MMTF fields as JSON, N, C-alpha, C and O atoms, coordinates in Angstrom:
{
  "mmtfVersion": "1.0.0",
  "mmtfProducer": "UNKNOWN",
  "numBonds": 511,
  "numAtoms": 512,
  "numGroups": 128,
  "numChains": 1,
  "numModels": 1,
  "chainsPerModel": [1],
  "groupsPerChain": [128],
  "chainIdList": ["A"],
  "bondAtomList": [4, 2, 8, 6, 12, 10, 16, 14, 20, 18, 24, 22, 28, 26, 32, 30, 36, 34, 40, 38, 44, 42, 48, 46, 52, 50, 56, 54, 60, 58, 64, 62, 68, 66, 72, 70, 76, 74, 80, 78, 84, 82, 88, 86, 92, 90, 96, 94, 100, 98, 104, 102, 108, 106, 112, 110, 116, 114, 120, 118, 124, 122, 128, 126, 132, 130, 136, 134, 140, 138, 144, 142, 148, 146, 152, 150, 156, 154, 160, 158, 164, 162, 168, 166, 172, 170, 176, 174, 180, 178, 184, 182, 188, 186, 192, 190, 196, 194, 200, 198, 204, 202, 208, 206, 212, 210, 216, 214, 220, 218, 224, 222, 228, 226, 232, 230, 236, 234, 240, 238, 244, 242, 248, 246, 252, 250, 256, 254, 260, 258, 264, 262, 268, 266, 272, 270, 276, 274, 280, 278, 284, 282, 288, 286, 292, 290, 296, 294, 300, 298, 304, 302, 308, 306, 312, 310, 316, 314, 320, 318, 324, 322, 328, 326, 332, 330, 336, 334, 340, 338, 344, 342, 348, 346, 352, 350, 356, 354, 360, 358, 364, 362, 368, 366, 372, 370, 376, 374, 380, 378, 384, 382, 388, 386, 392, 390, 396, 394, 400, 398, 404, 402, 408, 406, 412, 410, 416, 414, 420, 418, 424, 422, 428, 426, 432, 430, 436, 434, 440, 438, 444, 442, 448, 446, 452, 450, 456, 454, 460, 458, 464, 462, 468, 466, 472, 470, 476, 474, 480, 478, 484, 482, 488, 486, 492, 490, 496, 494, 500, 498, 504, 502, 508, 506],
  "bondOrderList": [1, 1, 1, 1, 1, 1, 1, 1, 1, 1, 1, 1, 1, 1, 1, 1, 1, 1, 1, 1, 1, 1, 1, 1, 1, 1, 1, 1, 1, 1, 1, 1, 1, 1, 1, 1, 1, 1, 1, 1, 1, 1, 1, 1, 1, 1, 1, 1, 1, 1, 1, 1, 1, 1, 1, 1, 1, 1, 1, 1, 1, 1, 1, 1, 1, 1, 1, 1, 1, 1, 1, 1, 1, 1, 1, 1, 1, 1, 1, 1, 1, 1, 1, 1, 1, 1, 1, 1, 1, 1, 1, 1, 1, 1, 1, 1, 1, 1, 1, 1, 1, 1, 1, 1, 1, 1, 1, 1, 1, 1, 1, 1, 1, 1, 1, 1, 1, 1, 1, 1, 1, 1, 1, 1, 1, 1, 1],
  "groupList": [{"groupName": "MET", "atomNameList": ["N", "CA", "C", "O"], "elementList": ["N", "C", "C", "O"], "formalChargeList": [0, 0, 0, 0], "bondAtomList": [1, 0, 2, 1, 3, 2], "bondOrderList": [1, 1, 2], "singleLetterCode": "M", "chemCompType": "L-PEPTIDE LINKING"}, {"groupName": "ALA", "atomNameList": ["N", "CA", "C", "O"], "elementList": ["N", "C", "C", "O"], "formalChargeList": [0, 0, 0, 0], "bondAtomList": [1, 0, 2, 1, 3, 2], "bondOrderList": [1, 1, 2], "singleLetterCode": "A", "chemCompType": "L-PEPTIDE LINKING"}, {"groupName": "GLY", "atomNameList": ["N", "CA", "C", "O"], "elementList": ["N", "C", "C", "O"], "formalChargeList": [0, 0, 0, 0], "bondAtomList": [1, 0, 2, 1, 3, 2], "bondOrderList": [1, 1, 2], "singleLetterCode": "G", "chemCompType": "PEPTIDE LINKING"}, {"groupName": "ARG", "atomNameList": ["N", "CA", "C", "O"], "elementList": ["N", "C", "C", "O"], "formalChargeList": [0, 0, 0, 0], "bondAtomList": [1, 0, 2, 1, 3, 2], "bondOrderList": [1, 1, 2], "singleLetterCode": "R", "chemCompType": "L-PEPTIDE LINKING"}, {"groupName": "VAL", "atomNameList": ["N", "CA", "C", "O"], "elementList": ["N", "C", "C", "O"], "formalChargeList": [0, 0, 0, 0], "bondAtomList": [1, 0, 2, 1, 3, 2], "bondOrderList": [1, 1, 2], "singleLetterCode": "V", "chemCompType": "L-PEPTIDE LINKING"}, {"groupName": "TRP", "atomNameList": ["N", "CA", "C", "O"], "elementList": ["N", "C", "C", "O"], "formalChargeList": [0, 0, 0, 0], "bondAtomList": [1, 0, 2, 1, 3, 2], "bondOrderList": [1, 1, 2], "singleLetterCode": "W", "chemCompType": "L-PEPTIDE LINKING"}, {"groupName": "ILE", "atomNameList": ["N", "CA", "C", "O"], "elementList": ["N", "C", "C", "O"], "formalChargeList": [0, 0, 0, 0], "bondAtomList": [1, 0, 2, 1, 3, 2], "bondOrderList": [1, 1, 2], "singleLetterCode": "I", "chemCompType": "L-PEPTIDE LINKING"}, {"groupName": "LEU", "atomNameList": ["N", "CA", "C", "O"], "elementList": ["N", "C", "C", "O"], "formalChargeList": [0, 0, 0, 0], "bondAtomList": [1, 0, 2, 1, 3, 2], "bondOrderList": [1, 1, 2], "singleLetterCode": "L", "chemCompType": "L-PEPTIDE LINKING"}, {"groupName": "HIS", "atomNameList": ["N", "CA", "C", "O"], "elementList": ["N", "C", "C", "O"], "formalChargeList": [0, 0, 0, 0], "bondAtomList": [1, 0, 2, 1, 3, 2], "bondOrderList": [1, 1, 2], "singleLetterCode": "H", "chemCompType": "L-PEPTIDE LINKING"}, {"groupName": "ASN", "atomNameList": ["N", "CA", "C", "O"], "elementList": ["N", "C", "C", "O"], "formalChargeList": [0, 0, 0, 0], "bondAtomList": [1, 0, 2, 1, 3, 2], "bondOrderList": [1, 1, 2], "singleLetterCode": "N", "chemCompType": "L-PEPTIDE LINKING"}, {"groupName": "THR", "atomNameList": ["N", "CA", "C", "O"], "elementList": ["N", "C", "C", "O"], "formalChargeList": [0, 0, 0, 0], "bondAtomList": [1, 0, 2, 1, 3, 2], "bondOrderList": [1, 1, 2], "singleLetterCode": "T", "chemCompType": "L-PEPTIDE LINKING"}, {"groupName": "ASP", "atomNameList": ["N", "CA", "C", "O"], "elementList": ["N", "C", "C", "O"], "formalChargeList": [0, 0, 0, 0], "bondAtomList": [1, 0, 2, 1, 3, 2], "bondOrderList": [1, 1, 2], "singleLetterCode": "D", "chemCompType": "L-PEPTIDE LINKING"}, {"groupName": "GLN", "atomNameList": ["N", "CA", "C", "O"], "elementList": ["N", "C", "C", "O"], "formalChargeList": [0, 0, 0, 0], "bondAtomList": [1, 0, 2, 1, 3, 2], "bondOrderList": [1, 1, 2], "singleLetterCode": "Q", "chemCompType": "L-PEPTIDE LINKING"}, {"groupName": "PRO", "atomNameList": ["N", "CA", "C", "O"], "elementList": ["N", "C", "C", "O"], "formalChargeList": [0, 0, 0, 0], "bondAtomList": [1, 0, 2, 1, 3, 2], "bondOrderList": [1, 1, 2], "singleLetterCode": "P", "chemCompType": "L-PEPTIDE LINKING"}, {"groupName": "SER", "atomNameList": ["N", "CA", "C", "O"], "elementList": ["N", "C", "C", "O"], "formalChargeList": [0, 0, 0, 0], "bondAtomList": [1, 0, 2, 1, 3, 2], "bondOrderList": [1, 1, 2], "singleLetterCode": "S", "chemCompType": "L-PEPTIDE LINKING"}, {"groupName": "GLU", "atomNameList": ["N", "CA", "C", "O"], "elementList": ["N", "C", "C", "O"], "formalChargeList": [0, 0, 0, 0], "bondAtomList": [1, 0, 2, 1, 3, 2], "bondOrderList": [1, 1, 2], "singleLetterCode": "E", "chemCompType": "L-PEPTIDE LINKING"}, {"groupName": "TYR", "atomNameList": ["N", "CA", "C", "O"], "elementList": ["N", "C", "C", "O"], "formalChargeList": [0, 0, 0, 0], "bondAtomList": [1, 0, 2, 1, 3, 2], "bondOrderList": [1, 1, 2], "singleLetterCode": "Y", "chemCompType": "L-PEPTIDE LINKING"}, {"groupName": "PHE", "atomNameList": ["N", "CA", "C", "O"], "elementList": ["N", "C", "C", "O"], "formalChargeList": [0, 0, 0, 0], "bondAtomList": [1, 0, 2, 1, 3, 2], "bondOrderList": [1, 1, 2], "singleLetterCode": "F", "chemCompType": "L-PEPTIDE LINKING"}, {"groupName": "LYS", "atomNameList": ["N", "CA", "C", "O"], "elementList": ["N", "C", "C", "O"], "formalChargeList": [0, 0, 0, 0], "bondAtomList": [1, 0, 2, 1, 3, 2], "bondOrderList": [1, 1, 2], "singleLetterCode": "K", "chemCompType": "L-PEPTIDE LINKING"}],
  "groupTypeList": [0, 1, 2, 3, 4, 4, 4, 2, 5, 6, 4, 1, 6, 1, 4, 4, 7, 2, 1, 4, 1, 5, 7, 1, 8, 3, 0, 9, 10, 11, 11, 12, 13, 1, 10, 2, 14, 13, 15, 13, 4, 15, 6, 10, 11, 14, 2, 4, 3, 16, 15, 3, 2, 15, 12, 4, 17, 14, 1, 11, 16, 1, 6, 3, 9, 11, 15, 2, 8, 1, 4, 10, 16, 10, 4, 4, 17, 11, 17, 15, 9, 2, 10, 10, 3, 10, 4, 10, 3, 3, 4, 1, 14, 2, 4, 14, 4, 3, 2, 10, 4, 11, 10, 13, 17, 15, 18, 14, 3, 13, 14, 1, 15, 2, 10, 13, 14, 15, 4, 3, 4, 1, 11, 6, 14, 10, 14, 15],
  "groupIdList": [1, 2, 3, 4, 5, 6, 7, 8, 9, 10, 11, 12, 13, 14, 15, 16, 17, 18, 19, 20, 21, 22, 23, 24, 25, 26, 27, 28, 29, 30, 31, 32, 33, 34, 35, 36, 37, 38, 39, 40, 41, 42, 43, 44, 45, 46, 47, 48, 49, 50, 51, 52, 53, 54, 55, 56, 57, 58, 59, 60, 61, 62, 63, 64, 65, 66, 67, 68, 69, 70, 71, 72, 73, 74, 75, 76, 77, 78, 79, 80, 81, 82, 83, 84, 85, 86, 87, 88, 89, 90, 91, 92, 93, 94, 95, 96, 97, 98, 99, 100, 101, 102, 103, 104, 105, 106, 107, 108, 109, 110, 111, 112, 113, 114, 115, 116, 117, 118, 119, 120, 121, 122, 123, 124, 125, 126, 127, 128],
  "secStructList": [7, 2, 2, 2, 2, 2, 2, 2, 2, 2, 2, 2, 2, 2, 2, 2, 2, 2, 2, 2, 2, 2, 2, 2, 2, 2, 2, 2, 7, 1, 7, 7, 7, 7, 7, 1, 7, 7, 7, 1, 3, 3, 3, 3, 3, 3, 3, 3, 3, 3, 3, 6, 6, 3, 3, 3, 3, 3, 3, 3, 3, 3, 3, 3, 7, 7, 1, 1, 1, 7, 3, 3, 3, 3, 3, 3, 3, 3, 3, 6, 6, 1, 7, 3, 3, 3, 3, 3, 3, 3, 3, 7, 6, 6, 7, 3, 3, 3, 3, 3, 3, 3, 3, 3, 7, 7, 1, 7, 7, 1, 1, 1, 7, 1, 7, 7, 7, 7, 3, 3, 3, 3, 3, 3, 3, 3, 3, 7],
  "xCoordList": [5.87, 6.308, 5.145, 5.275, 3.99, 2.813, 2.334, 1.841, 2.489, 2.089, 2.919, 2.385, 4.238, 5.122, 4.739, 4.761, 4.393, 4.005, 2.732, 2.635, 1.761, 0.512, 0.774, 0.264, 1.561, 1.901, 2.646, 2.386, 3.555, 4.292, 3.357, 3.502, 2.388, 1.42, 0.549, 0.244, 0.151, -0.678, 0.097, -0.44, 1.352, 2.191, 2.375, 2.275, 2.64, 2.833, 1.573, 1.654, 0.419, -0.841, -1.078, -1.519, -0.79, -0.966, -0.065, -0.496, 1.175, 2.113, 1.615, 1.632, 1.174, 0.673, -0.566, -0.659, -1.519, -2.726, -2.409, -3.027, -1.463, -1.044, -0.43, -0.705, 0.409, 1.029, -0.018, 0.062, -0.987, -2.05, -2.878, -3.211, -3.21, -3.981, -3.203, -3.777, -1.916, -1.09, -1.03, -1.16, -0.832, -0.758, -2.093, -2.097, -3.205, -4.515, -4.726, -5.271, -4.305, -4.42, -3.586, -4.065, -2.355, -1.47, -2.029, -1.861, -2.689, -3.239, -4.48, -4.788, -5.195, -6.442, -6.329, -7.334, -5.178, -5.034, -4.617, -3.921, -5.05, -4.639, -3.378, -2.833, -2.911, -1.764, -0.468, 0.355, -0.291, 0.949, 2.085, 1.876, 3.265, 4.366, 4.691, 4.615, 5.052, 5.398, 6.71, 7.623, 6.782, 8.018, 8.738, 8.094, 10.032, 10.802, 10.755, 10.406, 11.111, 11.163, 9.79, 8.958, 9.543, 8.289, 8.288, 9.344, 7.099, 6.988, 7.601, 7.44, 8.295, 8.923, 7.94, 8.285, 6.712, 5.735, 4.526, 4.006, 4.091, 2.932, 2.0, 2.447, 0.705, -0.285, -0.571, -1.055, -0.27, -0.389, -1.722, -2.123, -2.424, -3.716, -4.39, -3.715, -5.709, -6.438, -7.791, -8.311, -8.353, -9.667, -10.043, -9.329, -11.188, -11.719, -11.479, -11.736, -10.992, -10.834, -11.385, -11.662, -11.542, -12.062, -10.942, -10.154, -10.888, -9.887, -10.602, -11.077, -10.683, -11.396, -12.835, -13.322, -13.503, -14.893, -15.122, -16.269, -14.09, -14.203, -13.701, -12.754, -14.358, -13.903, -12.704, -12.71, -11.679, -10.453, -10.168, -10.174, -9.918, -9.529, -8.011, -7.35, -7.446, -5.994, -5.498, -6.224, -4.25, -3.607, -2.214, -1.427, -1.917, -0.562, 0.2, -0.357, 1.461, 2.262, 3.646, 4.084, 4.316, 5.712, 6.473, 5.996, 7.661, 8.558, 9.801, 10.429, 10.149, 11.294, 12.333, 12.018, 13.567, 14.651, 15.552, 16.31, 15.464, 16.315, 17.537, 18.309, 17.711, 18.861, 20.127, 20.053, 21.247, 22.528, 22.969, 24.103, 22.099, 22.411, 21.12, 20.021, 21.269, 20.097, 19.329, 19.924, 18.005, 17.142, 16.064, 15.551, 15.724, 14.602, 13.392, 13.425, 12.326, 11.096, 10.055, 9.83, 9.429, 8.277, 7.084, 7.041, 6.118, 4.973, 3.699, 3.478, 2.862, 1.568, 0.486, 0.403, -0.348, -1.47, -2.758, -2.963, -3.635, -4.964, -5.994, -6.046, -6.816, -7.88, -9.218, -9.371, -10.198, -11.492, -12.283, -13.208, -11.952, -12.684, -12.118, -12.502, -11.204, -10.678, -9.432, -8.897, -8.954, -7.739, -6.517, -6.622, -5.381, -4.111, -3.225, -3.35, -2.352, -1.341, 0.01, 0.136, 1.01, 2.356, 3.277, 3.277, 4.053, 4.999, 6.382, 6.558, 7.356, 8.744, 9.546, 9.57, 10.207, 11.002, 12.351, 12.426, 13.395, 14.741, 14.911, 14.738, 15.256, 15.335, 16.731, 17.194, 17.386, 18.724, 18.657, 17.599, 19.763, 19.85, 19.473, 19.948, 18.609, 18.223, 17.268, 17.083, 16.657, 15.802, 14.366, 14.127, 13.415, 12.004, 11.571, 11.94, 10.792, 10.223, 8.713, 8.167, 8.046, 6.585, 6.068, 6.746, 4.854, 4.235, 2.739, 2.207, 2.063, 0.62, 0.317, 0.881, -0.578, -1.108, -2.602, -3.229, -3.187, -4.619, -5.224, -4.524, -6.551, -7.323, -8.7, -9.168, -9.369, -10.742, -11.613, -11.506, -12.468, -13.346, -14.733, -15.369, -15.209, -16.42, -17.704, -18.753, -17.662, -18.879, -19.18, -18.293, -20.408, -20.786, -20.872, -21.467, -20.27, -20.331, -20.745, -20.303, -21.58, -22.022, -20.906, -20.987, -19.866, -18.764, -17.515, -17.568, -16.411, -15.157, -15.034, -14.017, -16.056, -16.004, -16.16, -16.809, -15.572, -15.617, -14.415, -13.965, -13.911, -12.711, -12.949, -13.103, -12.983, -13.049, -11.811, -10.712, -11.988, -10.859, -10.236, -9.28, -10.747, -10.262, -9.14, -9.341, -7.999, -6.769, -5.723, -5.632, -4.948, -3.968, -2.719, -2.743, -1.64, -0.396, -0.498, -0.5, -0.582, -0.762, 0.56, 0.618, 1.629, 2.909, 4.041, 3.907, 5.151, 6.37, 7.509, 7.736, 8.221, 9.424, 10.579, 10.385, 11.762, 12.94, 14.048, 14.122, 14.893, 16.114, 17.176, 16.866, 18.409, 19.503, 20.009, 20.922],
  "yCoordList": [-21.173, -21.897, -22.157, -21.996, -22.567, -22.841, -21.571, -21.621, -20.423, -19.142, -18.812, -18.306, -19.095, -18.849, -19.731, -19.277, -20.974, -21.888, -21.389, -21.402, -20.952, -20.448, -19.202, -19.086, -18.284, -17.072, -17.439, -16.847, -18.395, -18.842, -19.401, -19.104, -20.218, -20.774, -19.68, -19.739, -18.713, -17.611, -16.807, -16.452, -16.523, -15.785, -16.594, -16.04, -17.887, -18.741, -18.775, -18.685, -18.903, -18.931, -17.596, -17.568, -16.497, -15.174, -15.008, -14.46, -15.473, -15.374, -16.207, -15.74, -17.431, -18.305, -17.701, -17.66, -17.232, -16.624, -15.365, -15.121, -14.577, -13.392, -13.763, -13.125, -14.803, -15.254, -15.778, -15.506, -16.518, -17.047, -15.906, -15.934, -14.909, -13.764, -13.002, -12.601, -12.799, -12.1, -12.874, -12.287, -14.191, -15.023, -15.005, -14.91, -15.092, -15.047, -13.705, -13.659, -12.635, -11.31, -11.238, -10.738, -11.725, -11.694, -12.53, -12.173, -13.634, -14.499, -13.888, -14.196, -13.034, -12.479, -11.059, -10.493, -10.478, -9.096, -9.024, -9.906, -7.964, -7.721, -6.875, -6.657, -6.402, -5.509, -6.269, -5.85, -7.369, -8.126, -7.286, -6.551, -7.371, -6.595, -7.074, -8.264, -6.122, -6.46, -7.233, -6.971, -8.168, -8.922, -8.396, -8.026, -8.356, -7.889, -6.384, -5.67, -5.914, -4.484, -3.954, -4.697, -2.668, -2.084, -1.995, -1.976, -1.943, -1.841, -0.515, 0.509, -0.53, 0.702, 1.67, 2.83, 1.213, 2.072, 2.243, 1.279, 3.493, 3.804, 4.731, 5.705, 4.425, 5.347, 6.354, 5.989, 7.618, 8.645, 9.375, 9.958, 9.357, 10.012, 9.514, 9.121, 9.53, 9.175, 9.848, 10.188, 10.036, 10.649, 11.03, 10.737, 11.695, 12.139, 13.639, 14.398, 14.053, 15.476, 15.743, 14.804, 16.993, 17.349, 17.92, 18.747, 17.461, 17.933, 18.182, 17.239, 19.433, 19.824, 19.288, 18.804, 19.384, 18.984, 17.488, 17.058, 16.7, 15.248, 14.824, 15.397, 13.805, 13.273, 12.362, 11.525, 12.538, 11.746, 11.175, 11.901, 9.878, 9.226, 9.263, 8.795, 9.81, 9.908, 9.348, 9.3, 8.93, 8.431, 9.03, 8.932, 9.648, 10.137, 9.0, 8.256, 8.87, 7.781, 8.291, 9.354, 7.499, 7.761, 6.451, 5.391, 6.541, 5.392, 5.72, 6.758, 4.844, 5.049, 3.97, 2.78, 4.392, 3.454, 3.37, 4.297, 2.257, 2.029, 1.174, 0.814, 0.853, 0.049, 0.912, 2.135, 0.279, 0.988, 1.462, 1.913, 1.372, 1.773, 2.215, 1.965, 2.87, 3.317, 2.108, 1.104, 2.218, 1.122, 1.686, 2.781, 0.934, 1.278, 0.473, -0.757, 1.178, 0.555, 0.611, 1.665, -0.517, -0.567, -0.961, -2.051, -0.054, -0.231, -0.272, 0.585, -1.278, -1.396, -1.034, -1.626, -0.049, 0.382, -0.142, -0.009, -0.742, -1.187, -0.177, 0.139, 0.332, 1.26, 0.537, -0.525, 1.124, 0.471, 0.354, -0.455, 1.133, 1.035, -0.043, -0.128, -0.867, -1.985, -1.68, -2.569, -0.449, -0.131, -0.235, -0.186, -0.376, -0.373, 0.7, 1.054, 1.192, 2.149, 1.652, 1.21, 1.723, 1.292, 2.503, 3.31, 2.618, 3.719, 3.118, 2.172, 3.659, 3.245, 4.462, 5.48, 4.34, 5.451, 4.94, 3.904, 5.646, 5.368, 6.218, 7.436, 5.56, 6.253, 6.044, 4.911, 7.132, 7.07, 6.476, 6.465, 5.997, 5.397, 6.405, 7.54, 5.975, 6.819, 7.942, 8.857, 7.893, 8.98, 8.48, 7.304, 9.399, 9.128, 10.045, 11.219, 9.511, 10.324, 10.221, 9.222, 11.266, 11.306, 11.506, 12.072, 11.029, 11.201, 10.978, 10.694, 11.111, 10.914, 10.087, 10.316, 9.123, 8.38, 8.627, 8.827, 8.614, 8.835, 8.05, 7.536, 7.974, 7.279, 7.918, 8.421, 7.918, 8.442, 7.691, 6.472, 8.422, 7.81, 7.728, 8.757, 6.521, 6.331, 6.474, 6.733, 6.315, 6.453, 7.931, 8.708, 8.309, 9.702, 10.079, 9.36, 11.215, 11.744, 13.2, 13.904, 13.68, 15.067, 16.069, 17.224, 15.642, 16.55, 15.711, 14.481, 16.376, 15.67, 15.247, 14.671, 15.523, 15.117, 13.612, 12.978, 13.068, 11.611, 10.998, 11.477, 9.963, 9.341, 7.865, 7.103, 7.444, 6.01, 5.35, 5.899, 4.197, 3.57, 2.452, 1.822, 2.193, 1.063, 1.438, 1.478, 1.702, 1.79, 1.08, 1.294, 0.242, -0.535, -0.726, -0.623, -1.005, -1.374, -2.851, -3.681, -3.186, -4.574, -5.313, -6.51, -4.615, -5.288, -4.277, -3.125, -4.73, -3.926, -4.811, -5.895, -4.339, -5.061, -4.078, -2.878, -4.588, -3.723, -4.241, -5.428, -3.321, -3.677, -2.647, -1.531, -3.041, -2.117, -1.339, -0.528],
  "zCoordList": [54.461, 53.295, 52.353, 51.139, 52.917, 52.096, 51.391, 50.264, 52.079, 51.484, 50.255, 49.268, 50.299, 49.158, 47.974, 46.83, 48.238, 47.164, 46.485, 45.258, 47.276, 46.722, 45.876, 44.762, 46.399, 45.651, 44.364, 43.316, 44.426, 43.238, 42.178, 40.992, 42.614, 41.66, 41.057, 39.865, 41.817, 41.312, 40.275, 39.226, 40.572, 39.617, 38.339, 37.244, 38.454, 37.285, 36.424, 35.199, 37.056, 36.311, 35.61, 34.461, 36.291, 35.69, 34.467, 33.453, 34.553, 33.43, 32.253, 31.114, 32.516, 31.451, 30.8, 29.573, 31.605, 31.044, 30.239, 29.203, 30.702, 29.948, 28.614, 27.598, 28.616, 27.371, 26.394, 25.196, 26.891, 26.04, 25.452, 24.268, 26.259, 25.777, 24.711, 23.699, 24.924, 23.947, 22.641, 21.566, 22.721, 21.529, 20.776, 19.548, 21.471, 20.824, 20.124, 19.021, 20.748, 20.139, 18.868, 17.85, 18.903, 17.728, 16.575, 15.409, 16.901, 15.86, 15.219, 14.068, 15.936, 15.437, 14.916, 14.484, 14.938, 14.51, 13.05, 12.547, 12.374, 10.995, 10.935, 9.853, 12.068, 12.11, 12.364, 13.179, 11.678, 11.813, 11.249, 10.284, 11.814, 11.265, 9.857, 9.552, 9.011, 7.633, 7.604, 8.387, 6.707, 6.546, 5.32, 4.339, 5.357, 4.217, 4.086, 5.026, 2.906, 2.623, 2.252, 1.732, 2.515, 2.066, 0.536, -0.096, -0.041, -1.494, -1.962, -1.298, -3.092, -3.57, -4.226, -4.454, -4.537, -5.21, -4.303, -3.741, -4.176, -3.342, -4.112, -4.718, -4.087, -4.632, -3.528, -2.457, -3.792, -2.758, -2.786, -1.778, -3.93, -4.034, -5.308, -6.259, -5.327, -6.549, -6.523, -5.46, -7.693, -7.759, -9.163, -10.122, -9.27, -10.547, -10.675, -9.741, -11.819, -12.097, -13.497, -14.242, -13.851, -15.163, -16.004, -15.547, -17.241, -18.19, -19.509, -20.143, -19.927, -21.146, -21.154, -22.176, -19.999, -19.89, -19.744, -19.624, -19.749, -19.613, -18.237, -17.699, -17.68, -16.401, -16.638, -17.542, -15.814, -15.909, -14.533, -13.539, -14.476, -13.229, -13.173, -14.1, -12.106, -12.013, -10.69, -9.698, -10.705, -9.493, -9.412, -10.354, -8.283, -8.018, -7.356, -6.549, -7.698, -7.145, -6.774, -7.214, -5.952, -5.589, -5.736, -5.331, -6.319, -6.431, -5.625, -5.833, -4.714, -3.822, -4.103, -4.108, -4.334, -4.597, -3.368, -3.081, -2.647, -1.482, -1.818, -0.929, -3.088, -3.512, -3.484, -3.373, -3.581, -3.565, -4.935, -5.091, -5.934, -7.306, -8.001, -7.507, -9.148, -9.9, -10.43, -10.823, -10.435, -10.874, -11.796, -11.564, -12.842, -13.702, -13.235, -13.211, -12.865, -12.393, -13.509, -14.102, -13.789, -14.685, -13.827, -13.257, -13.749, -12.85, -13.683, -14.539, -13.425, -14.091, -13.083, -12.006, -13.443, -12.621, -13.245, -14.452, -12.422, -12.854, -12.368, -11.179, -13.289, -12.947, -12.919, -13.522, -12.208, -12.039, -13.331, -13.403, -14.353, -15.607, -16.53, -17.696, -16.008, -16.784, -17.585, -18.247, -17.545, -18.289, -17.389, -16.164, -18.009, -17.284, -17.889, -19.061, -17.08, -17.521, -17.03, -15.888, -17.882, -17.526, -17.511, -18.44, -16.453, -16.284, -16.107, -15.339, -16.81, -16.645, -16.224, -16.915, -15.071, -14.531, -14.054, -13.394, -14.376, -13.865, -12.613, -12.656, -11.472, -10.194, -9.606, -9.473, -9.262, -8.672, -7.269, -6.64, -6.798, -5.463, -4.381, -4.385, -3.448, -2.326, -2.668, -1.866, -3.844, -4.313, -4.454, -4.728, -4.259, -4.551, -5.681, -5.71, -6.608, -7.683, -7.602, -7.133, -8.062, -8.035, -9.453, -10.311, -9.672, -10.974, -10.876, -9.802, -12.018, -12.102, -13.336, -14.405, -13.18, -14.316, -14.356, -13.316, -15.57, -15.655, -16.806, -17.678, -16.779, -17.792, -17.839, -16.817, -18.993, -19.019, -18.02, -17.882, -17.332, -16.341, -16.954, -17.184, -17.219, -18.007, -17.217, -17.808, -15.897, -15.103, -14.901, -14.548, -15.12, -14.977, -13.5, -12.698, -13.153, -11.793, -11.876, -12.784, -10.956, -11.011, -10.708, -11.126, -9.987, -9.686, -9.448, -9.468, -9.228, -8.976, -7.525, -7.138, -6.707, -5.305, -5.198, -6.03, -4.191, -4.024, -4.705, -5.746, -4.129, -4.674, -4.92, -3.965, -6.167, -6.417, -5.823, -5.897, -5.247, -4.577, -5.391, -4.938, -6.566, -7.343, -8.304, -9.518, -7.775, -8.555, -7.708, -6.499, -8.354, -7.603, -8.437, -9.663, -7.752, -8.417, -8.73, -7.821, -10.006, -10.431, -10.526, -10.245, -10.919, -11.107, -11.011, -11.425, -10.458, -10.397, -10.876, -10.339, -11.892, -12.307, -12.334, -12.528, -12.14, -12.083, -12.997, -13.315, -13.399, -14.132, -13.756, -13.34, -13.911, -13.541, -14.691, -14.534]
}
């Protein structure tokens, strides 16, 4: 009987310690599950390219409409050189559209290699 009690206490302690370790891991991780719906706009690629001898910073994007009806998306992109670009696209239900926005890139680069990472979706608004 005493052996069963000891084994029971050991199992209980192991369960509690496991739960505490799991909770501590969840509190310290950056990989928390996303809440709500994923964002409808994603920057799929960005970088510097040359157009008529000038450097141009461009960003490829995708807009996904998961709504049950067509939606007009107005998306504001912020570029690292301080400019913004606004794109308005009407997207049918269940469809993804792709596009590219660009702006002159003022910093001199020896080649188009390397990808500046400072382009972000600043705002998304929708209308039906």
